[in-house]
PDB file of C-alpha atoms and ligand atoms in Angstrom:
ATOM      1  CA  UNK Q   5      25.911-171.047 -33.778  1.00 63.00           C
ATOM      2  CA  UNK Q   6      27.451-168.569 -35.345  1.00 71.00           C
ATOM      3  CA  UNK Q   7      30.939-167.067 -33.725  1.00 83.00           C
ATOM      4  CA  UNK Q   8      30.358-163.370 -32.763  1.00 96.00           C
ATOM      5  CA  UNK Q   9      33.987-162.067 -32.471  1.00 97.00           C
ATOM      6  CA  UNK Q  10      33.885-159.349 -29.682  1.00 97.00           C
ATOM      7  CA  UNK Q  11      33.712-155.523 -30.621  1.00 98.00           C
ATOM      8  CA  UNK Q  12      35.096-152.961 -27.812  1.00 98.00           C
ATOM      9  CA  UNK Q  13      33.967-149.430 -29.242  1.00 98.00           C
ATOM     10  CA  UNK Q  14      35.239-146.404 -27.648  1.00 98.00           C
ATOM     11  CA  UNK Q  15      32.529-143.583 -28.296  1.00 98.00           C
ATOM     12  CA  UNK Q  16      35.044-140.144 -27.166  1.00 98.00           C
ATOM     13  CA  UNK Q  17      31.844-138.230 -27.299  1.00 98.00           C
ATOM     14  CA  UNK Q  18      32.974-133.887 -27.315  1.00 98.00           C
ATOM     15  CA  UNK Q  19      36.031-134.400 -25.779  1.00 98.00           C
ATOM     16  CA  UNK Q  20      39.835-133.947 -26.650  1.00 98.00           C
ATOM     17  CA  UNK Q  21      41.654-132.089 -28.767  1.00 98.00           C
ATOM     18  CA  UNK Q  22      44.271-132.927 -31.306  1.00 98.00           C
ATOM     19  CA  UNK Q  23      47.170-133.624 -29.928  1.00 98.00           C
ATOM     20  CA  UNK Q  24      45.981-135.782 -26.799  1.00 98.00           C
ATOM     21  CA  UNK Q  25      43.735-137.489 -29.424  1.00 98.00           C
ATOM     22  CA  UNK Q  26      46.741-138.513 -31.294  1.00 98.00           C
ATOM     23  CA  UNK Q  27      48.242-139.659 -28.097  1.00 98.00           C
ATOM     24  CA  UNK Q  28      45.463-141.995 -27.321  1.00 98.00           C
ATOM     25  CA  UNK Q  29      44.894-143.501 -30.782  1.00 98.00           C
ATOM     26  CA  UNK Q  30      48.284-144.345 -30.727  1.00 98.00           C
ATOM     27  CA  UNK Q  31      48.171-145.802 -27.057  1.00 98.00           C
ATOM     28  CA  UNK Q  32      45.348-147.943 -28.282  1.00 98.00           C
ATOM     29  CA  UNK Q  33      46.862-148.914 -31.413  1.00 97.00           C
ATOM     30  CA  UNK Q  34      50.132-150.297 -29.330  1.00 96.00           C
ATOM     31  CA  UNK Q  35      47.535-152.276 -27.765  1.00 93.00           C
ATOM     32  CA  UNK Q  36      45.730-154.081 -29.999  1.00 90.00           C
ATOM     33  CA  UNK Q  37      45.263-157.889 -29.487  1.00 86.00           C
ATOM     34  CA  UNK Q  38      43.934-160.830 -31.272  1.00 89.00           C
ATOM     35  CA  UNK Q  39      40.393-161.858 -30.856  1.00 92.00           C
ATOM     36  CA  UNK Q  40      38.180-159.431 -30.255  1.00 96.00           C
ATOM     37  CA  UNK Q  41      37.711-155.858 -32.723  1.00 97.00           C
ATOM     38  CA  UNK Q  42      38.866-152.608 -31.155  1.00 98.00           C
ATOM     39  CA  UNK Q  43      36.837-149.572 -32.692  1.00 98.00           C
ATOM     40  CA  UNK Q  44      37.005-145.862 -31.544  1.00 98.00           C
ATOM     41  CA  UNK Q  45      34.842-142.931 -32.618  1.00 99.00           C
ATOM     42  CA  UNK Q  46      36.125-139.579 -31.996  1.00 98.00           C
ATOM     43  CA  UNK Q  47      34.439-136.029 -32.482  1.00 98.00           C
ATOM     44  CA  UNK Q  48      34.118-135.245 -36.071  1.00 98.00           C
ATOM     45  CA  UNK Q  49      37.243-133.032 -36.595  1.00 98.00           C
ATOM     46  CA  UNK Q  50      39.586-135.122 -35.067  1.00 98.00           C
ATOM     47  CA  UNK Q  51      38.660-137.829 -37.514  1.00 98.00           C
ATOM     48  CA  UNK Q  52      41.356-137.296 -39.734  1.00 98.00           C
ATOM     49  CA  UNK Q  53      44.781-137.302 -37.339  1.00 98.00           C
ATOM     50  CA  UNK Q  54      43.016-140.326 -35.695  1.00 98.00           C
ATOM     51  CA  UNK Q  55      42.704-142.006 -38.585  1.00 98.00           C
ATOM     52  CA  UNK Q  56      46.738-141.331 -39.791  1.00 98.00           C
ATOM     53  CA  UNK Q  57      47.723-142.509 -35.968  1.00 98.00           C
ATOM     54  CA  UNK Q  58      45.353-145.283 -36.187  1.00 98.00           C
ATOM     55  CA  UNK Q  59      46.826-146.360 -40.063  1.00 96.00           C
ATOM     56  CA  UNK Q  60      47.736-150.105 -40.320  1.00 95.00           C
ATOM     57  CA  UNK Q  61      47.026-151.057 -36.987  1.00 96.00           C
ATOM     58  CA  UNK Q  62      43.763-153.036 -37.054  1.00 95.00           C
ATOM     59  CA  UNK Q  63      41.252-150.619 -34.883  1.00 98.00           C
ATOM     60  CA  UNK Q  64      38.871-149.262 -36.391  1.00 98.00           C
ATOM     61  CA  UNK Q  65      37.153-145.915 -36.999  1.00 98.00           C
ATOM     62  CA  UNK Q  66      33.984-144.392 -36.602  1.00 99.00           C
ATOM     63  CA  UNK Q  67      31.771-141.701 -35.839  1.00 99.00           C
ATOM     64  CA  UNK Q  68      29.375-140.387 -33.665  1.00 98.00           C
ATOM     65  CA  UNK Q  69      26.546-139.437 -36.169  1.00 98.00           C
ATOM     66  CA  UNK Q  70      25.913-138.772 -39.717  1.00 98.00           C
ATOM     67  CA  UNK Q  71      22.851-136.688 -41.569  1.00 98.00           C
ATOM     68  CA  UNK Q  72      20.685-139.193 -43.699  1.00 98.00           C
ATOM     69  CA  UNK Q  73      20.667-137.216 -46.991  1.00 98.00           C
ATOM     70  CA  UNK Q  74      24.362-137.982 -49.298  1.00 97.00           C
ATOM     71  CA  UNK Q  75      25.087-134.271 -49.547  1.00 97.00           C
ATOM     72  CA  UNK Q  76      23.340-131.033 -50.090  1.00 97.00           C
ATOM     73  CA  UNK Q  77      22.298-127.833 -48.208  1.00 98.00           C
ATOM     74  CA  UNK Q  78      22.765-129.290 -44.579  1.00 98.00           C
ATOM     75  CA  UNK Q  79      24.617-126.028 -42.849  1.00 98.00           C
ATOM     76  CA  UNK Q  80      27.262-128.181 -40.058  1.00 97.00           C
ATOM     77  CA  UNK Q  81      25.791-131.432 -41.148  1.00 98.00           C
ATOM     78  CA  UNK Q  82      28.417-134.309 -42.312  1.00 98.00           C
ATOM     79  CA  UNK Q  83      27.089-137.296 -44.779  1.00 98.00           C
ATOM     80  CA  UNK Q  84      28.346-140.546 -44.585  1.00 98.00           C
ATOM     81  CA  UNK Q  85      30.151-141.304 -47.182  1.00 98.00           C
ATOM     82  CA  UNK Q  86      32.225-138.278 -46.385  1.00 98.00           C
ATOM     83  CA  UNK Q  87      32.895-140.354 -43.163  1.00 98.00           C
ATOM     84  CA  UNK Q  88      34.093-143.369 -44.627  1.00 98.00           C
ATOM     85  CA  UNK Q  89      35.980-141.472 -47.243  1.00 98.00           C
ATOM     86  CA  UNK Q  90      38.116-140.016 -44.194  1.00 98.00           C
ATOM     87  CA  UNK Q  91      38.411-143.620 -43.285  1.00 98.00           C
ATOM     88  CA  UNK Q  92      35.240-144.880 -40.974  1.00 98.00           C
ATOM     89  CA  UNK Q  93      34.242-148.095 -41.078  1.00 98.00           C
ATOM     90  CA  UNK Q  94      31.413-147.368 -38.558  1.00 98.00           C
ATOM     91  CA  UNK Q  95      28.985-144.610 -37.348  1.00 99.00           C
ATOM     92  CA  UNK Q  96      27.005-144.510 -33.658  1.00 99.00           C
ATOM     93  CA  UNK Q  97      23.056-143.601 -34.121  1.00 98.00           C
ATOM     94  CA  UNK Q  98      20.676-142.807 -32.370  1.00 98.00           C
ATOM     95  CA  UNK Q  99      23.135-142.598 -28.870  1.00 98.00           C
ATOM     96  CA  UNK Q 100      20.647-141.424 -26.125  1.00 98.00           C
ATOM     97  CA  UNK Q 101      22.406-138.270 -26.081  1.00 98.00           C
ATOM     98  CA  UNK Q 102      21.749-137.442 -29.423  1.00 98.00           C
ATOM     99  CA  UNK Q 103      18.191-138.081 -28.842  1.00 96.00           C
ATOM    100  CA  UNK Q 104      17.912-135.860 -26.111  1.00 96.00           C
ATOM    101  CA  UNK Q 105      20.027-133.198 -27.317  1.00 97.00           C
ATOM    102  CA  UNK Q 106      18.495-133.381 -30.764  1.00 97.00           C
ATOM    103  CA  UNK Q 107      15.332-134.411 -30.590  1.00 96.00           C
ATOM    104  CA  UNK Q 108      16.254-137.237 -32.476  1.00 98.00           C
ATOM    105  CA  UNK Q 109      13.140-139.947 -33.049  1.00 98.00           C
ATOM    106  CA  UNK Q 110      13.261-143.621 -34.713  1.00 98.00           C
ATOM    107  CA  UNK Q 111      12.491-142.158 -37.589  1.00 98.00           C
ATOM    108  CA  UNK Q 112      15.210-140.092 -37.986  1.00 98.00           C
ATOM    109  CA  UNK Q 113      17.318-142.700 -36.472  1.00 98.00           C
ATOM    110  CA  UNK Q 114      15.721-144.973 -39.333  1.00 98.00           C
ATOM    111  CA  UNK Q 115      16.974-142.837 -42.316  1.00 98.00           C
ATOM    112  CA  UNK Q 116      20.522-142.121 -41.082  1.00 98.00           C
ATOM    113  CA  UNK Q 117      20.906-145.827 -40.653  1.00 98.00           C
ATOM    114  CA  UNK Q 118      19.954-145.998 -44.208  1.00 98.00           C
ATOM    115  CA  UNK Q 119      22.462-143.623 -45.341  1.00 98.00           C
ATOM    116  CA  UNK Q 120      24.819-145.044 -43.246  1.00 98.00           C
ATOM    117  CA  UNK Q 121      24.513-148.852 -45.327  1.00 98.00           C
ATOM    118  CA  UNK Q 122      24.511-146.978 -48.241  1.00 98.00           C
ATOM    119  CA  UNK Q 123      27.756-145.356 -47.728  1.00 98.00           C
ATOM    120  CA  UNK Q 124      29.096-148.883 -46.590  1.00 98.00           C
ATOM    121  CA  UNK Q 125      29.244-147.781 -42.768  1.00 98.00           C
ATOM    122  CA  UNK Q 126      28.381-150.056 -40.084  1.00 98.00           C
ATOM    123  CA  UNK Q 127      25.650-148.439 -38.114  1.00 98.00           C
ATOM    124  CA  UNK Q 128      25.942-148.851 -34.096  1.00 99.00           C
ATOM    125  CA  UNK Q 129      22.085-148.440 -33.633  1.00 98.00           C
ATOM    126  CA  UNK Q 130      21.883-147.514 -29.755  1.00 98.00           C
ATOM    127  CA  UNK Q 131      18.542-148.367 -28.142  1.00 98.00           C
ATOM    128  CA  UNK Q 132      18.029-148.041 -24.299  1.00 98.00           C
ATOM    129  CA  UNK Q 133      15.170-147.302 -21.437  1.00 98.00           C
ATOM    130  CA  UNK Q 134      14.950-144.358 -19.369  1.00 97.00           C
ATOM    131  CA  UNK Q 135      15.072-144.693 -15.464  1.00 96.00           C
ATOM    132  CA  UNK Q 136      11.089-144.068 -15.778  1.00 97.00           C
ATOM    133  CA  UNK Q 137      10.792-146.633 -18.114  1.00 97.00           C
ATOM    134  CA  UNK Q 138      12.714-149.469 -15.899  1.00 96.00           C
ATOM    135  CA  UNK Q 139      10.892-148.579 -12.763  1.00 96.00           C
ATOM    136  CA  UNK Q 140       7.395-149.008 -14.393  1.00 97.00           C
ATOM    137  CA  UNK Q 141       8.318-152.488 -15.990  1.00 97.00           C
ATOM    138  CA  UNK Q 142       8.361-150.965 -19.551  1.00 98.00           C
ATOM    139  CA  UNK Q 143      11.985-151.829 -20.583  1.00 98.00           C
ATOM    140  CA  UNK Q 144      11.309-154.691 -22.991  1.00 98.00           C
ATOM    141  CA  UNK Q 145       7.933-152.708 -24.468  1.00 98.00           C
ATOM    142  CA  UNK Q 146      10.283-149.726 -25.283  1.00 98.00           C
ATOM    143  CA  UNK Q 147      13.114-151.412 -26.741  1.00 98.00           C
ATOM    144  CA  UNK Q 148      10.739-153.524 -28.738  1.00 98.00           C
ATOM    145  CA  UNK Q 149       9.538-150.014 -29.670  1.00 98.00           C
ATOM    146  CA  UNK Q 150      12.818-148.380 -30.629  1.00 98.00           C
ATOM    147  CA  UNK Q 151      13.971-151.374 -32.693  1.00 98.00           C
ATOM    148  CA  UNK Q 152      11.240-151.581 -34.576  1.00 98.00           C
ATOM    149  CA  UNK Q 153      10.848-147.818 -35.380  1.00 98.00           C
ATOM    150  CA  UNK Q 154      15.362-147.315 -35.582  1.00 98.00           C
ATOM    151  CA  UNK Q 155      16.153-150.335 -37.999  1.00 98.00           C
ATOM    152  CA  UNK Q 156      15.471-150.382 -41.777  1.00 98.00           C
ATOM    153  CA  UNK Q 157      14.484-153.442 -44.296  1.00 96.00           C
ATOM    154  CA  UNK Q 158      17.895-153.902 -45.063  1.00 95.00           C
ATOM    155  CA  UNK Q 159      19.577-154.103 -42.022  1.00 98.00           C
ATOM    156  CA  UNK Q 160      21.832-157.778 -41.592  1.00 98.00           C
ATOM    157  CA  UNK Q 161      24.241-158.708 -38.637  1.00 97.00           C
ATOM    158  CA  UNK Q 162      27.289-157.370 -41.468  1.00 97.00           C
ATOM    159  CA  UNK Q 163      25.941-153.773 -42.016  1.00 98.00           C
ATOM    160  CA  UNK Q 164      24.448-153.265 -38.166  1.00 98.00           C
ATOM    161  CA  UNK Q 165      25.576-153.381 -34.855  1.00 98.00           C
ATOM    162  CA  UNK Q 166      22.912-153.170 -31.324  1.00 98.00           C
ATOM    163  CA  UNK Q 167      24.090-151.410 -28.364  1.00 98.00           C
ATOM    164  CA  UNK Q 168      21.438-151.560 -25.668  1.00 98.00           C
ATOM    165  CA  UNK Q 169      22.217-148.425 -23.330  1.00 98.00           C
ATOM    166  CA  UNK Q 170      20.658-147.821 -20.488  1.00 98.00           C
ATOM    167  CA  UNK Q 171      19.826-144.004 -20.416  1.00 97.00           C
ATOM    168  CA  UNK Q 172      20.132-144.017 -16.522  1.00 97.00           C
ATOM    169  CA  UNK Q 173      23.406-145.850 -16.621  1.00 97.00           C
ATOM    170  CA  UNK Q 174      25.280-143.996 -19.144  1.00 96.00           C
ATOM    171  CA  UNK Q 175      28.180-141.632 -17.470  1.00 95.00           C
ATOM    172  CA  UNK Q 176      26.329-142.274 -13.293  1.00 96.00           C
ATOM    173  CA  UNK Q 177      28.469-145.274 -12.547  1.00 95.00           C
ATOM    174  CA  UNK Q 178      25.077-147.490 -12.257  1.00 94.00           C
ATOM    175  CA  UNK Q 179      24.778-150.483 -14.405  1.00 94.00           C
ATOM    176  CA  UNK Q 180      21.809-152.776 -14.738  1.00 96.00           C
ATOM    177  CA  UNK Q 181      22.205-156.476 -12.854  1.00 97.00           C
ATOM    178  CA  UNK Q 182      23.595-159.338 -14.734  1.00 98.00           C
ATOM    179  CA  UNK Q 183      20.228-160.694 -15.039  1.00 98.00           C
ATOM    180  CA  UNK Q 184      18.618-157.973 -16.445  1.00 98.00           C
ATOM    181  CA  UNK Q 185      21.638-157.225 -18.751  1.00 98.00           C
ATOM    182  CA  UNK Q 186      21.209-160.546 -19.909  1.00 98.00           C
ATOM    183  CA  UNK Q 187      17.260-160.423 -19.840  1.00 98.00           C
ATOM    184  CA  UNK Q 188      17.573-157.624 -22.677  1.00 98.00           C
ATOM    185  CA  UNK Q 189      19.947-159.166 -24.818  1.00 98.00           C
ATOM    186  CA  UNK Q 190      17.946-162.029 -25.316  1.00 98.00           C
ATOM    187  CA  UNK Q 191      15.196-159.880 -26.061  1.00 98.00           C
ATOM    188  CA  UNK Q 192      17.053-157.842 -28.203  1.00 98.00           C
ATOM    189  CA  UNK Q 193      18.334-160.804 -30.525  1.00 98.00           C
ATOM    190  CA  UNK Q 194      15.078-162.601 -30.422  1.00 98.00           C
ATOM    191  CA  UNK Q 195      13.874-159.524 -32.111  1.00 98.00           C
ATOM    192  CA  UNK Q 196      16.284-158.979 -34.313  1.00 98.00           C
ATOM    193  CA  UNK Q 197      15.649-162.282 -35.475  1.00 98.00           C
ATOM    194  CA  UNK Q 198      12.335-162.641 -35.839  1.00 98.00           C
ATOM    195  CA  UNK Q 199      12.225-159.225 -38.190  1.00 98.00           C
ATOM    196  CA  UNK Q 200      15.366-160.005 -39.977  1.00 98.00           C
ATOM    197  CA  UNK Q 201      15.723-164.000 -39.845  1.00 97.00           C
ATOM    198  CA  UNK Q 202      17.824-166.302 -37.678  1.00 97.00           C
ATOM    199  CA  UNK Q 203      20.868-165.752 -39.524  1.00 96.00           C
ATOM    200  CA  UNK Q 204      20.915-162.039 -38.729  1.00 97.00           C
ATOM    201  CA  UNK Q 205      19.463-162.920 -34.979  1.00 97.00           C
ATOM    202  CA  UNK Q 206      22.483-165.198 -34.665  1.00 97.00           C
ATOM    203  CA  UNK Q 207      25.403-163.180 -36.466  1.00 97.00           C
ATOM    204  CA  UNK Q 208      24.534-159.941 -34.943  1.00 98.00           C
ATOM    205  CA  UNK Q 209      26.842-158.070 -32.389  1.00 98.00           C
ATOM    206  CA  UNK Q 210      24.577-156.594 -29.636  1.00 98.00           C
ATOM    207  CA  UNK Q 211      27.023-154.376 -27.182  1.00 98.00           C
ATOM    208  CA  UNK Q 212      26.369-153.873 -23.594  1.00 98.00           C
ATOM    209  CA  UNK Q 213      26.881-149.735 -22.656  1.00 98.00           C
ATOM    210  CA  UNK Q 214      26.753-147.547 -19.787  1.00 98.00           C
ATOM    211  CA  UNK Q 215      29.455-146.907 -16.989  1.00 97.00           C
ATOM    212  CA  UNK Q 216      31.134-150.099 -18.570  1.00 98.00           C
ATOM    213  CA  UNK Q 217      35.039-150.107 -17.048  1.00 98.00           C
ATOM    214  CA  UNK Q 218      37.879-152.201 -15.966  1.00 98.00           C
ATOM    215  CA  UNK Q 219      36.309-153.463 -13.078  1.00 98.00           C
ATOM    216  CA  UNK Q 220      32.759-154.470 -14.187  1.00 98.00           C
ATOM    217  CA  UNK Q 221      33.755-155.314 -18.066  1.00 98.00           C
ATOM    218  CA  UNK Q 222      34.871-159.159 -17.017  1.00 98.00           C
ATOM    219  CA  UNK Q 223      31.063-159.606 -15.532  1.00 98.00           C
ATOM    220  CA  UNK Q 224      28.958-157.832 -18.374  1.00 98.00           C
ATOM    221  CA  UNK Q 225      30.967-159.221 -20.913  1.00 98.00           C
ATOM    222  CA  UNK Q 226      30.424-162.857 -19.923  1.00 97.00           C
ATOM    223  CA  UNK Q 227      27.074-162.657 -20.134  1.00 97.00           C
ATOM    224  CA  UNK Q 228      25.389-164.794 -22.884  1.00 96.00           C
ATOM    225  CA  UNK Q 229      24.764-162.882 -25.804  1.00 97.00           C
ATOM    226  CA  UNK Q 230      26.808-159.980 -25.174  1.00 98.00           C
ATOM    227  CA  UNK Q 231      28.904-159.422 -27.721  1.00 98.00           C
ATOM    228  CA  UNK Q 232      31.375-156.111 -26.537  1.00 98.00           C
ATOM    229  CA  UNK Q 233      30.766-152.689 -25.214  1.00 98.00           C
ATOM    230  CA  UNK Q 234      30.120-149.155 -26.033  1.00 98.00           C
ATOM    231  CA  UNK Q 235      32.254-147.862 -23.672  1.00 98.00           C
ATOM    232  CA  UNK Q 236      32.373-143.451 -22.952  1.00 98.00           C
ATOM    233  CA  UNK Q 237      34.167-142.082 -20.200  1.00 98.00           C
ATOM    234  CA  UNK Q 238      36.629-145.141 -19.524  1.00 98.00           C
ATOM    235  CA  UNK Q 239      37.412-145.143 -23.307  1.00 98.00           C
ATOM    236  CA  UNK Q 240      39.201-141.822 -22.635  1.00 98.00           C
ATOM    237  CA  UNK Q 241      42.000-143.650 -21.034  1.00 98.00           C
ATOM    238  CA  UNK Q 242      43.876-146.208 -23.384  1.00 98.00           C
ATOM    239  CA  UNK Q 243      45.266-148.139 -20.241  1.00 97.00           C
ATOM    240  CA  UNK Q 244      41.551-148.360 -19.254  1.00 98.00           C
ATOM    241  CA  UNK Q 245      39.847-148.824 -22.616  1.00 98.00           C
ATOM    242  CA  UNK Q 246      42.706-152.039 -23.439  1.00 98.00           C
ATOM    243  CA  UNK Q 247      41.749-153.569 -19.958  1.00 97.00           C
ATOM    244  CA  UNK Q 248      38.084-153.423 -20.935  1.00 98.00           C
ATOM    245  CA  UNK Q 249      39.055-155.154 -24.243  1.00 97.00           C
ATOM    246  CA  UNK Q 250      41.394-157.511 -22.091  1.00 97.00           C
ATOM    247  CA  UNK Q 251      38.518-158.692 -20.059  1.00 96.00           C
ATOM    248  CA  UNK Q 252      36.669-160.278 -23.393  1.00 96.00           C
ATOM    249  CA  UNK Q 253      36.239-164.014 -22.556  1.00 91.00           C
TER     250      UNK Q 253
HETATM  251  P1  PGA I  30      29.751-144.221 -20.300  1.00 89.03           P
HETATM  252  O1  PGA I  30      29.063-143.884 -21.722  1.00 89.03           O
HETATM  253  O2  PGA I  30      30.642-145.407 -20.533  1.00 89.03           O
HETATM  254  O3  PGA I  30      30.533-142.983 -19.958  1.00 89.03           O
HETATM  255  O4  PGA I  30      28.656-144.508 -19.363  1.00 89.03           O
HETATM  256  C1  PGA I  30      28.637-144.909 -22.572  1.00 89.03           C
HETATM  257  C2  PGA I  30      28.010-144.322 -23.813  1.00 89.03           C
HETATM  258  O5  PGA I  30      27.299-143.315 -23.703  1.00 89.03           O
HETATM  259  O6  PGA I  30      28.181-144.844 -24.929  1.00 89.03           O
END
């Protein structure tokens, strides 16, 4: 079995401005530790100071969306390639938020990822049930659903990462049991494998998110098969976001 190497993303969502930004980067940077990959994704404009605090220091950068064309007459849109020419290595799609604020479908979510490979991003493909959708048993149907509609031909466990995200747990404090944490994982993989081979079933890094923080992160992220977190509101504080990251097994 292939050795999945943690990955504790910070997703900073519309908050911060420059200067605090900085101060954060640079708080996470001084924190850095062997063994597991530390990734943070701040809003689009504070990319590049992020990126100079962040220089040489082994975390990573991303964003929080890209369009899916490489350039052209897309009024406030950003491609990726201009991403990882401001120095991304990774891009969040199809976040719940974005969905609901956007209207965003698979589809859509299908064709940034595509762009997103293309520009040599990893894409952090988030998939995740509504409250709705737990309470009437249709979890596993719907993220069967969203896979299979968000995820193009190409995708391998180098170029993609999974973060199942409960919408009902994101930013309310609630999180899922172990069991069913663990119960969608092993759906999700099984998945992933059987559209993309074993290889890409075994390799790939499938992140836990929703109202992860210090004090539940040593629980979800023993589970079997997950591999990190997407982590909001508690990535907002680097003494937080580093314990998170501490509490990798
Ligand atoms: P939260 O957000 O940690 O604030 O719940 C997680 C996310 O939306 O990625």
């Amino acid at each position: 079995m292939t050795r999945r190497i943690p990955l504790i993303a910070g997703n900073w969502k519309m908050n911060g401005l420059k200067a605090d930004s900085v101060d954060l980067a640079r708080a996470v940077a001084a924190g850095a530790a062997e063994g597991r990959d530390l990734l943070v994704c701040p809003p689009a404009v504070l990319i590049p100071p992020v990126a100079e605090a962040l220089d040489g220091s082994g975390v990573a950068l991303g964003a929080q969306d890209c369009h899916f064309e490489s350039g052209g007459a897309h009024t406030g849109d950003i491609a990726a390639a201009m991403l990882a020419d401001a120095g991304c290595s990774h891009v969040i799609l199809g976040h719940s938020e974005r969905r609901a604020d956007h209207g965003e479908g698979d589809d859509l979510v299908r064709a940034k990822t595509g762009a997103a490979h293309a520009a040599g991003l990893v894409a952090i493909v988030c998939v995740g049930e509504t409250l709705q959708e737990r309470d009437a048993g249709q979890t596993l149907e719907r993220i069967s659903a969203q896979l299979g509609g968000s995820l193009p031909e190409a995708v391998t466990s180098g170029n993609t990462v999974i973060a199942y995200e409960p919408v009902w747990a994101i930013g309310t404090g609630r999180t899922p049991t172990l069991e069913d944490v663990a119960e969608v994982h092993a759906h999700i993989r099984g998945r992933i494998a059987a559209k993309f081979g074993a290889g890409a079933g075994d390799g790939m890094r499938i992140l836990y998110g929703g109202s992860m923080k210090p004090s539940n992160a040593a629980a979800l992220l023993a589970i079997d098969g997950v591999d990190g977190g997407l982590i909001g509101g508690a990535s907002l504080v680097a003494e937080d976001f580093l314990a998170i990251a501490a509490s990798c097994p």
